[in-house]
Amino acid sequence: MFGYVKPDLPYLYLKDDKLYKALYCGVCKSIGKTCGQKARLSLTYDIAFLSAFAHNLCGKDVTIKKEHCIVHPLISRPMASRDEITETMACVNVALAYFKVQDDISDEGKGKLKRLLLSSGYKAACKKDKRIAEIVRDNYRDLRTLEKNGESSIDRVSEPFSIMMKDLSVLVLEKKATEATGELFYYLGKWIYLVDALDDYEKDIAKGDYNPFYLAYGNQPDFGSLIKAAGKDLNFVFSDLFTGIRTNLSRCEFAFNHDLIDNILLRGLPETTLAILKKGNEK
């Protein structure tokens, strides 16, 4: 995951802002305890959402206490206390970060230092639950094969990331996993992969790296040209993903108030997508 799954802050209630930040800090501390201090550098916003979703769906209340940390040594901050879910989130975060770095090394030859910093944390995550590492490793392998073969279908090339997120959700939610949660994370995984590819379009084209939108829509030379040539298609693609997410979200049975989850999925994802689409093209 790449930091795209985050709230729409202007519409976030104060209570949910506090909860979100506490969950973020809680997973960060859990990464340090579970996978080592260096692995905390891999923390992304996405994992706070996963923690919120898992706690709510599993009916596991979040205990928030004021604590100090390395980043904030002087002023204590509200943090979610460690529990089984946050420890699992820590392993998921580190495994995703490790294979994202592996992917960057394959693409650009950069990131070897990051991989070195994450290697011990990744080994710790594997030791705690090797199933997480297997899910991420196998789907990244399938994704790499499709990209190397120059897959031009954005639906097919995004499939491994979709399956990875769906399988991780089943592992994390255990008995609370349902068809609706699986489908929700399937669509979310597809959105993450595609919005990242959209955001990196010009960088990928400049470096000659693989980008599914470049192959799918006529080798457009820059982002502005892509929008002009395929704007309506892109609108349909992302609207379809949002419909899938919204439909399956409505079928999920949460134990607590889910304003934070609604904000991230129903407002945050579209706003992030729109901000990327409008780069250099405010119309």
C-alpha positions as a Python dict, from the first residue, in 0.01 Angstrom:
ca = {
    (1, 'M'): (0, 0, 0),
    (2, 'F'): (123, 344, -81),
    (3, 'G'): (-39, 605, 143),
    (4, 'Y'): (-342, 679, -73),
    (5, 'V'): (-609, 542, 163),
    (6, 'K'): (-668, 839, 391),
    (7, 'P'): (-950, 1060, 521),
    (8, 'D'): (-1105, 1363, 360),
    (9, 'L'): (-991, 1591, 643),
    (10, 'P'): (-1230, 1886, 597),
    (11, 'Y'): (-1522, 1647, 651),
    (12, 'L'): (-1367, 1441, 931),
    (13, 'Y'): (-1530, 1471, 1275),
    (14, 'L'): (-1297, 1569, 1558),
    (15, 'K'): (-1367, 1242, 1740),
    (16, 'D'): (-1268, 1046, 1429),
    (17, 'D'): (-957, 1255, 1372),
    (18, 'K'): (-843, 1165, 1724),
    (19, 'L'): (-922, 797, 1668),
    (20, 'Y'): (-745, 791, 1331),
    (21, 'K'): (-428, 947, 1470),
    (22, 'A'): (-436, 718, 1773),
    (23, 'L'): (-466, 411, 1548),
    (24, 'Y'): (-180, 536, 1331),
    (25, 'C'): (45, 581, 1634),
    (26, 'G'): (-71, 251, 1781),
    (27, 'V'): (31, 55, 1472),
    (28, 'C'): (361, 242, 1464),
    (29, 'K'): (439, 131, 1819),
    (30, 'S'): (328, -222, 1739),
    (31, 'I'): (566, -231, 1443),
    (32, 'G'): (850, -135, 1676),
    (33, 'K'): (761, -407, 1928),
    (34, 'T'): (679, -676, 1674),
    (35, 'C'): (917, -612, 1384),
    (36, 'G'): (1188, -383, 1525),
    (37, 'Q'): (1242, -7, 1541),
    (38, 'K'): (1385, 34, 1190),
    (39, 'A'): (1070, -118, 1043),
    (40, 'R'): (868, 176, 1179),
    (41, 'L'): (1000, 379, 886),
    (42, 'S'): (766, 179, 662),
    (43, 'L'): (444, 297, 829),
    (44, 'T'): (177, 433, 591),
    (45, 'Y'): (-161, 599, 644),
    (46, 'D'): (-335, 305, 479),
    (47, 'I'): (-262, 79, 772),
    (48, 'A'): (-449, 307, 1014),
    (49, 'F'): (-759, 254, 800),
    (50, 'L'): (-708, -124, 805),
    (51, 'S'): (-676, -112, 1182),
    (52, 'A'): (-996, 95, 1217),
    (53, 'F'): (-1186, -142, 987),
    (54, 'A'): (-1064, -460, 1160),
    (55, 'H'): (-1128, -334, 1514),
    (56, 'N'): (-1479, -218, 1424),
    (57, 'L'): (-1586, -523, 1228),
    (58, 'C'): (-1442, -763, 1489),
    (59, 'G'): (-1606, -571, 1774),
    (60, 'K'): (-1271, -505, 1940),
    (61, 'D'): (-1284, -171, 2123),
    (62, 'V'): (-980, 54, 2095),
    (63, 'T'): (-813, 159, 2420),
    (64, 'I'): (-647, 499, 2383),
    (65, 'K'): (-382, 624, 2625),
    (66, 'K'): (-144, 919, 2618),
    (67, 'E'): (211, 799, 2565),
    (68, 'H'): (553, 923, 2449),
    (69, 'C'): (738, 790, 2148),
    (70, 'I'): (1066, 841, 1962),
    (71, 'V'): (918, 1097, 1725),
    (72, 'H'): (737, 1286, 2006),
    (73, 'P'): (959, 1238, 2314),
    (74, 'L'): (851, 1552, 2503),
    (75, 'I'): (476, 1575, 2453),
    (76, 'S'): (262, 1265, 2503),
    (77, 'R'): (9, 1181, 2232),
    (78, 'P'): (-309, 970, 2229),
    (79, 'M'): (-215, 622, 2109),
    (80, 'A'): (-413, 304, 2060),
    (81, 'S'): (-286, 32, 2291),
    (82, 'R'): (-131, -277, 2139),
    (83, 'D'): (-353, -578, 2086),
    (84, 'E'): (-367, -880, 1857),
    (85, 'I'): (-511, -676, 1571),
    (86, 'T'): (-247, -400, 1584),
    (87, 'E'): (28, -663, 1595),
    (88, 'T'): (-117, -828, 1285),
    (89, 'M'): (-143, -485, 1120),
    (90, 'A'): (225, -431, 1197),
    (91, 'C'): (321, -750, 1012),
    (92, 'V'): (94, -665, 718),
    (93, 'N'): (246, -317, 693),
    (94, 'V'): (604, -444, 697),
    (95, 'A'): (540, -723, 446),
    (96, 'L'): (369, -483, 204),
    (97, 'A'): (649, -228, 243),
    (98, 'Y'): (921, -489, 191),
    (99, 'F'): (777, -620, -134),
    (100, 'K'): (701, -267, -255),
    (101, 'V'): (1073, -193, -214),
    (102, 'Q'): (1156, -519, -394),
    (103, 'D'): (931, -400, -676),
    (104, 'D'): (1105, -61, -688),
    (105, 'I'): (1444, -230, -708),
    (106, 'S'): (1325, -442, -1002),
    (107, 'D'): (1183, -133, -1178),
    (108, 'E'): (1445, 131, -1107),
    (109, 'G'): (1735, -39, -935),
    (110, 'K'): (1676, 189, -636),
    (111, 'G'): (1578, 103, -282),
    (112, 'K'): (1849, -143, -176),
    (113, 'L'): (1919, 56, 140),
    (114, 'K'): (1548, 55, 228),
    (115, 'R'): (1538, -321, 173),
    (116, 'L'): (1835, -363, 405),
    (117, 'L'): (1662, -155, 674),
    (118, 'L'): (1343, -359, 638),
    (119, 'S'): (1500, -704, 609),
    (120, 'S'): (1512, -783, 981),
    (121, 'G'): (1159, -649, 1030),
    (122, 'Y'): (1035, -860, 741),
    (123, 'K'): (1195, -1172, 893),
    (124, 'A'): (1022, -1092, 1223),
    (125, 'A'): (688, -1053, 1044),
    (126, 'C'): (739, -1389, 871),
    (127, 'K'): (819, -1552, 1202),
    (128, 'K'): (501, -1417, 1362),
    (129, 'D'): (273, -1516, 1073),
    (130, 'K'): (426, -1656, 754),
    (131, 'R'): (84, -1657, 585),
    (132, 'I'): (96, -1277, 551),
    (133, 'A'): (433, -1289, 376),
    (134, 'E'): (316, -1572, 148),
    (135, 'I'): (7, -1381, 35),
    (136, 'V'): (205, -1066, -42),
    (137, 'R'): (500, -1252, -203),
    (138, 'D'): (287, -1472, -431),
    (139, 'N'): (67, -1189, -558),
    (140, 'Y'): (359, -954, -616),
    (141, 'R'): (522, -1236, -817),
    (142, 'D'): (211, -1266, -1033),
    (143, 'L'): (194, -890, -1071),
    (144, 'R'): (560, -871, -1176),
    (145, 'T'): (502, -1140, -1442),
    (146, 'L'): (209, -949, -1593),
    (147, 'E'): (403, -623, -1597),
    (148, 'K'): (711, -783, -1755),
    (149, 'N'): (491, -933, -2026),
    (150, 'G'): (351, -587, -2105),
    (151, 'E'): (-9, -662, -2008),
    (152, 'S'): (-229, -394, -2167),
    (153, 'S'): (-552, -474, -1982),
    (154, 'I'): (-583, -260, -1670),
    (155, 'D'): (-834, -508, -1532),
    (156, 'R'): (-605, -810, -1569),
    (157, 'V'): (-287, -641, -1447),
    (158, 'S'): (-456, -508, -1133),
    (159, 'E'): (-599, -851, -1046),
    (160, 'P'): (-305, -973, -830),
    (161, 'F'): (-319, -664, -609),
    (162, 'S'): (-696, -704, -576),
    (163, 'I'): (-661, -1070, -477),
    (164, 'M'): (-382, -984, -234),
    (165, 'M'): (-595, -730, -49),
    (166, 'K'): (-893, -965, -43),
    (167, 'D'): (-683, -1254, 96),
    (168, 'L'): (-520, -1030, 357),
    (169, 'S'): (-863, -912, 472),
    (170, 'V'): (-977, -1274, 517),
    (171, 'L'): (-665, -1350, 720),
    (172, 'V'): (-701, -1042, 942),
    (173, 'L'): (-1077, -1062, 997),
    (174, 'E'): (-1082, -1441, 1044),
    (175, 'K'): (-1434, -1549, 1147),
    (176, 'K'): (-1573, -1202, 1080),
    (177, 'A'): (-1470, -1216, 714),
    (178, 'T'): (-1769, -1227, 477),
    (179, 'E'): (-1833, -1212, 106),
    (180, 'A'): (-1898, -837, 145),
    (181, 'T'): (-1567, -766, 323),
    (182, 'G'): (-1378, -975, 68),
    (183, 'E'): (-1535, -792, -225),
    (184, 'L'): (-1482, -453, -60),
    (185, 'F'): (-1109, -518, -22),
    (186, 'Y'): (-1094, -665, -372),
    (187, 'Y'): (-1221, -335, -515),
    (188, 'L'): (-1000, -137, -278),
    (189, 'G'): (-693, -330, -393),
    (190, 'K'): (-777, -259, -756),
    (191, 'W'): (-823, 110, -675),
    (192, 'I'): (-487, 130, -494),
    (193, 'Y'): (-298, -26, -784),
    (194, 'L'): (-467, 187, -1050),
    (195, 'V'): (-457, 519, -867),
    (196, 'D'): (-85, 465, -800),
    (197, 'A'): (-29, 394, -1171),
    (198, 'L'): (-226, 706, -1261),
    (199, 'D'): (-26, 917, -1015),
    (200, 'D'): (305, 783, -1153),
    (201, 'Y'): (208, 812, -1520),
    (202, 'E'): (449, 1087, -1628),
    (203, 'K'): (733, 953, -1412),
    (204, 'D'): (691, 606, -1562),
    (205, 'I'): (678, 740, -1917),
    (206, 'A'): (989, 954, -1864),
    (207, 'K'): (1184, 655, -1730),
    (208, 'G'): (1046, 403, -1975),
    (209, 'D'): (889, 199, -1694),
    (210, 'Y'): (573, -7, -1724),
    (211, 'N'): (242, 174, -1683),
    (212, 'P'): (-89, 2, -1763),
    (213, 'F'): (-263, 323, -1874),
    (214, 'Y'): (11, 393, -2129),
    (215, 'L'): (-44, 58, -2298),
    (216, 'A'): (-422, 57, -2259),
    (217, 'Y'): (-489, 401, -2410),
    (218, 'G'): (-266, 442, -2713),
    (219, 'N'): (76, 529, -2571),
    (220, 'Q'): (-14, 885, -2476),
    (221, 'P'): (310, 1087, -2429),
    (222, 'D'): (207, 1278, -2115),
    (223, 'F'): (-64, 1293, -1850),
    (224, 'G'): (-256, 1574, -2019),
    (225, 'S'): (-278, 1373, -2340),
    (226, 'L'): (-397, 1070, -2146),
    (227, 'I'): (-680, 1271, -1990),
    (228, 'K'): (-787, 1411, -2326),
    (229, 'A'): (-780, 1072, -2495),
    (230, 'A'): (-925, 859, -2217),
    (231, 'G'): (-1087, 1091, -1961),
    (232, 'K'): (-1435, 941, -2003),
    (233, 'D'): (-1301, 587, -1981),
    (234, 'L'): (-1103, 668, -1668),
    (235, 'N'): (-1412, 825, -1513),
    (236, 'F'): (-1604, 504, -1583),
    (237, 'V'): (-1325, 281, -1444),
    (238, 'F'): (-1297, 465, -1114),
    (239, 'S'): (-1672, 522, -1080),
    (240, 'D'): (-1720, 147, -1116),
    (241, 'L'): (-1464, 85, -839),
    (242, 'F'): (-1635, 336, -609),
    (243, 'T'): (-1970, 168, -674),
    (244, 'G'): (-1824, -170, -580),
    (245, 'I'): (-1673, -29, -262),
    (246, 'R'): (-1989, 159, -162),
    (247, 'T'): (-2219, -138, -232),
    (248, 'N'): (-2013, -383, -28),
    (249, 'L'): (-1952, -132, 251),
    (250, 'S'): (-2329, -108, 298),
    (251, 'R'): (-2339, -488, 347),
    (252, 'C'): (-2075, -491, 625),
    (253, 'E'): (-2199, -533, 982),
    (254, 'F'): (-1996, -305, 1209),
    (255, 'A'): (-1995, -325, 1586),
    (256, 'F'): (-1944, 47, 1645),
    (257, 'N'): (-1997, 384, 1480),
    (258, 'H'): (-1824, 377, 1141),
    (259, 'D'): (-1807, 746, 1051),
    (260, 'L'): (-1428, 726, 1012),
    (261, 'I'): (-1447, 430, 775),
    (262, 'D'): (-1723, 597, 573),
    (263, 'N'): (-1520, 916, 547),
    (264, 'I'): (-1213, 736, 414),
    (265, 'L'): (-1389, 509, 167),
    (266, 'L'): (-1674, 731, 47),
    (267, 'R'): (-1501, 1071, 54),
    (268, 'G'): (-1126, 1017, 86),
    (269, 'L'): (-1080, 780, -209),
    (270, 'P'): (-1278, 993, -460),
    (271, 'E'): (-1104, 1312, -343),
    (272, 'T'): (-762, 1154, -384),
    (273, 'T'): (-855, 1029, -730),
    (274, 'L'): (-989, 1368, -834),
    (275, 'A'): (-676, 1547, -709),
    (276, 'I'): (-460, 1319, -924),
    (277, 'L'): (-683, 1355, -1231),
    (278, 'K'): (-670, 1733, -1201),
    (279, 'K'): (-290, 1754, -1206),
    (280, 'G'): (-211, 2003, -1480),
    (281, 'N'): (-572, 1987, -1598),
    (282, 'E'): (-801, 2177, -1361),
    (283, 'K'): (-1098, 2135, -1595),
}
